[in-house]
Amino acid sequence: MAVTVSIPTILRTHTAGEKSVQASGATLAEVIDNLEANHGGLKSRLVKDGVLHRFVNVYVNDEDVRFSGGLEAKVADGDNVTILPAVAGGSR
Amino acid sequence: MLVIRRDLVEAMVAHARRDHPDEACGVIAGPAATGRPERFVPMLNAARSPTFYEFESGDLLRLYREMDANDEVPVVVYHSHTATEAYPSRTDVSYAGEPEAHYVLVSTRDPEEHELRSYRIVDGEVTEEPVQVVESYMFSHTGADDVPDAG
């Protein structure tokens, strides 16, 4: 299951500046483990205490995985996984 | 330093005033090559809150795809504080995920006078920077041009 993963600017230090990298896995969790194996340090920027970090949004194709199973979201051959920093904040 | 056109500053302030007392948010995209803020993109605050803002996740994906297709980057990421000063809160800092962006804060706590300030937020560290408002980028010089040639 080969997928293309888009990496946001802030995480490209882990991919030697690459905007997108290849990874494999049948679920998002497997894809992230595979990413970690090739680009050490990425996983801890994405996952905390077994769930996706609230500071990042992860999409499989056009779907935010928060609405499709989170780390257990299914990933198929040829899918695009997009990682984006959440744009959020507040006065408190 | 953030060099920014007056009409873009006015657009951010107008958006902040319009959404007051909720926080307003958006982006000013610009060509990756120049890093100049050019295209004003007001975003919906999905949180619709006076103390929190968040780009809706579908909107966020569309925005980044659009910028990618145009070879643009988010030069400015702006939001308003409606009851506090225009300084990044701890929440703002923890979410700041664009190390190359100018984070602009607009405070609308005073109904007459707004406050607008700009920051870099990198690895949890906040650095305020001057804001130079210009009528047009054509006559403004930034970067290396600011320094006269030696000798």
Coordinates of C-alpha atoms in Angstrom, one line a residue:
Chain A
M1 CA 0.0 0.0 0.0
A2 CA 2.0 3.0 -1.2
V3 CA 0.7 6.4 -0.4
T4 CA 2.0 9.9 -1.0
V5 CA 2.3 12.0 2.2
S6 CA 2.4 15.9 2.0
I7 CA 4.6 17.3 4.7
P8 CA 4.0 20.9 6.0
T9 CA 6.9 23.4 6.2
I10 CA 7.2 23.0 9.9
L11 CA 7.9 19.2 9.7
R12 CA 10.2 19.3 6.7
T13 CA 13.3 19.3 8.9
H14 CA 12.4 15.6 9.3
T15 CA 12.3 14.9 5.6
A16 CA 15.4 16.7 4.5
G17 CA 13.2 19.5 3.1
E18 CA 11.0 17.3 1.0
K19 CA 7.5 18.5 0.5
S20 CA 6.1 15.1 -0.1
V21 CA 7.4 11.6 0.6
Q22 CA 6.2 8.0 0.0
A23 CA 5.1 5.7 2.7
S24 CA 3.1 2.5 3.1
G25 CA 0.5 1.1 5.4
A26 CA -3.1 0.0 5.5
T27 CA -4.1 2.4 8.2
L28 CA -3.0 5.9 9.1
A29 CA -1.2 4.5 12.2
E30 CA 0.8 2.1 10.0
V31 CA 1.6 4.9 7.6
I32 CA 2.9 7.0 10.5
D33 CA 5.0 4.1 11.8
N34 CA 6.4 3.7 8.3
L35 CA 7.2 7.4 8.1
E36 CA 8.9 7.3 11.5
A37 CA 11.1 4.4 10.3
N38 CA 12.4 6.5 7.4
H39 CA 12.1 10.0 8.8
G40 CA 12.8 9.8 12.5
G41 CA 11.1 12.2 14.8
L42 CA 8.0 12.7 12.7
K43 CA 5.8 10.4 14.8
S44 CA 6.1 12.4 18.0
R45 CA 5.1 15.5 16.1
L46 CA 1.9 13.8 15.0
V47 CA 0.8 11.5 17.8
K48 CA 0.6 12.0 21.5
D49 CA -0.7 9.5 24.0
G50 CA -1.9 7.2 21.2
V51 CA -4.1 9.8 19.5
L52 CA -3.4 12.5 16.8
H53 CA -2.0 15.7 18.2
R54 CA -4.6 18.5 18.3
F55 CA -2.1 20.9 16.6
V56 CA -2.2 18.9 13.4
N57 CA -4.9 18.1 10.8
V58 CA -4.4 14.9 8.8
Y59 CA -6.4 14.2 5.7
V60 CA -6.7 11.0 3.7
N61 CA -7.5 12.4 0.2
D62 CA -10.1 15.1 1.1
E63 CA -11.3 13.6 4.4
D64 CA -10.2 14.9 7.8
V65 CA -9.4 11.6 9.6
R66 CA -10.9 13.0 12.8
F67 CA -14.2 12.1 11.1
S68 CA -13.1 8.8 9.7
G69 CA -11.5 6.8 12.5
G70 CA -8.4 8.9 13.4
L71 CA -5.3 6.7 13.5
E72 CA -7.4 3.7 12.5
A73 CA -8.5 5.5 9.3
K74 CA -8.1 3.1 6.3
V75 CA -5.6 4.0 3.7
A76 CA -5.6 2.5 0.2
D77 CA -2.9 2.2 -2.5
G78 CA -2.4 5.5 -4.3
D79 CA -4.1 7.6 -1.6
N80 CA -2.8 11.0 -0.7
V81 CA -2.2 11.8 2.9
T82 CA -2.0 15.5 3.7
I83 CA -0.6 16.8 7.0
L84 CA -1.3 20.5 7.9
P85 CA -0.7 22.5 11.0
A86 CA -4.1 23.5 12.5
V87 CA -4.5 27.2 12.3
A88 CA -6.0 28.1 15.6
G89 CA -5.4 30.1 18.8
G90 CA -7.2 32.4 21.1
S91 CA -6.8 35.1 23.7
R92 CA -6.9 32.6 26.6
Chain B
M1 CA 10.0 43.5 9.6
L2 CA 6.6 43.2 8.0
V3 CA 6.1 45.4 5.0
I4 CA 2.4 45.5 4.1
R5 CA 0.1 47.5 1.9
R6 CA -2.3 49.8 3.6
D7 CA -5.4 48.3 1.9
L8 CA -4.5 44.9 3.4
V9 CA -4.1 46.4 6.9
E10 CA -7.5 48.1 6.5
A11 CA -9.1 44.8 5.3
M12 CA -7.8 42.9 8.4
V13 CA -9.0 45.6 10.7
A14 CA -12.4 45.8 9.0
H15 CA -12.8 42.0 9.3
A16 CA -11.8 42.1 13.0
R17 CA -14.4 44.9 13.6
R18 CA -17.1 43.1 11.7
D19 CA -16.7 39.9 13.7
H20 CA -16.3 41.6 17.1
P21 CA -16.9 40.4 19.8
D22 CA -15.9 37.0 18.2
E23 CA -12.3 36.6 17.1
A24 CA -11.7 37.0 13.4
C25 CA -9.0 35.1 11.5
G26 CA -7.5 34.7 8.1
V27 CA -4.5 34.7 5.9
I28 CA -2.7 37.0 3.4
A29 CA -1.1 34.8 0.9
G30 CA 1.8 35.9 -1.3
P31 CA 4.2 34.5 -3.9
A32 CA 6.7 32.1 -2.3
A33 CA 9.4 33.9 -4.3
T34 CA 8.9 37.4 -2.8
G35 CA 7.3 36.7 0.5
R36 CA 5.1 39.8 0.0
P37 CA 1.5 39.7 1.3
E38 CA -0.8 40.1 -1.7
R39 CA -4.0 38.1 -1.6
F40 CA -6.4 38.7 1.3
V41 CA -8.2 35.5 2.4
P42 CA -10.6 36.1 5.3
M43 CA -11.5 32.7 6.9
L44 CA -14.5 31.6 8.9
N45 CA -13.8 31.2 12.6
A46 CA -15.2 27.7 13.1
A47 CA -15.1 28.2 16.9
R48 CA -17.3 31.4 16.6
S49 CA -15.9 32.4 20.0
P50 CA -14.7 35.6 21.6
T51 CA -11.7 33.8 23.1
F52 CA -10.7 31.2 20.4
Y53 CA -10.4 30.9 16.7
E54 CA -9.9 27.9 14.4
F55 CA -9.9 27.5 10.6
E56 CA -12.5 24.9 9.7
S57 CA -10.5 21.8 8.6
G58 CA -12.1 21.5 5.1
D59 CA -11.5 25.2 4.6
L60 CA -7.9 24.8 5.7
L61 CA -7.3 22.0 3.2
R62 CA -8.8 24.0 0.3
L63 CA -6.8 27.0 1.3
Y64 CA -3.5 25.1 1.3
R65 CA -4.3 23.3 -2.0
E66 CA -5.1 26.7 -3.6
M67 CA -1.9 28.3 -2.3
D68 CA 0.1 25.3 -3.5
A69 CA -1.4 25.5 -7.0
N70 CA -0.6 29.3 -7.1
D71 CA 2.9 28.8 -5.7
E72 CA 1.9 30.9 -2.7
V73 CA 2.7 30.7 1.0
P74 CA 0.8 32.1 4.0
V75 CA 2.8 35.3 4.4
V76 CA 0.6 36.7 7.1
V77 CA -1.6 34.7 9.5
Y78 CA -3.9 37.1 11.3
H79 CA -6.5 37.0 14.1
S80 CA -8.1 39.4 16.5
H81 CA -8.2 39.6 20.2
T82 CA -11.4 41.3 21.2
A83 CA -10.9 42.0 24.9
T84 CA -7.1 41.8 25.4
E85 CA -4.0 43.3 23.9
A86 CA -2.6 42.4 20.5
Y87 CA 0.0 40.0 21.9
P88 CA 0.1 36.2 21.3
S89 CA -1.4 34.2 24.1
R90 CA 0.0 30.9 25.3
T91 CA -2.6 29.2 23.1
D92 CA -1.5 31.2 20.1
V93 CA 2.1 30.2 20.7
S94 CA 1.3 26.5 21.2
Y95 CA -0.6 26.3 17.9
A96 CA 1.7 28.5 15.8
G97 CA 2.7 26.1 13.0
E98 CA 4.1 28.4 10.3
P99 CA 7.6 29.4 11.3
E100 CA 8.0 31.6 8.2
A101 CA 4.7 33.5 8.6
H102 CA 4.2 36.9 10.1
Y103 CA 1.6 36.4 12.9
V104 CA -0.5 39.6 12.9
L105 CA -2.7 40.4 15.9
V106 CA -5.4 43.0 15.8
S107 CA -7.0 44.1 19.1
T108 CA -10.5 45.5 18.9
R109 CA -11.0 46.0 22.7
D110 CA -11.1 49.7 22.2
P111 CA -14.1 50.6 20.0
E112 CA -12.3 53.6 18.4
E113 CA -8.6 52.7 18.2
H114 CA -7.4 49.4 17.1
E115 CA -4.0 48.0 17.9
L116 CA -2.1 46.0 15.2
R117 CA 1.2 44.2 15.9
S118 CA 3.2 41.6 14.1
Y119 CA 5.3 38.6 15.4
R120 CA 7.4 35.7 14.4
I121 CA 6.7 32.6 16.4
V122 CA 9.3 29.9 16.1
D123 CA 9.7 26.9 18.4
G124 CA 7.5 28.5 21.0
E125 CA 9.5 31.7 21.0
V126 CA 7.7 35.0 20.2
T127 CA 9.6 37.9 18.6
E128 CA 7.8 41.1 17.8
E129 CA 8.8 42.9 14.6
P130 CA 8.1 46.4 13.2
V131 CA 5.3 46.9 10.8
Q132 CA 5.8 49.2 7.8
V133 CA 2.6 50.2 6.1
V134 CA 3.1 51.2 2.5
E135 CA 0.8 52.5 -0.3
S136 CA 2.4 50.2 -2.9
Y137 CA 5.2 47.6 -2.9
M138 CA 6.7 49.2 -6.0
F139 CA 8.5 51.9 -4.1
S140 CA 9.3 50.1 -0.9
H141 CA 12.7 48.4 -0.4
T142 CA 13.2 45.6 2.0
G143 CA 15.9 43.1 2.9
A144 CA 19.4 43.7 1.5
D145 CA 18.4 46.9 -0.2
D146 CA 18.0 48.6 3.2
V147 CA 21.7 48.4 3.7
P148 CA 23.7 50.9 1.7
D149 CA 26.5 49.4 -0.3
A150 CA 29.8 49.6 1.6
G151 CA 32.6 51.7 0.5

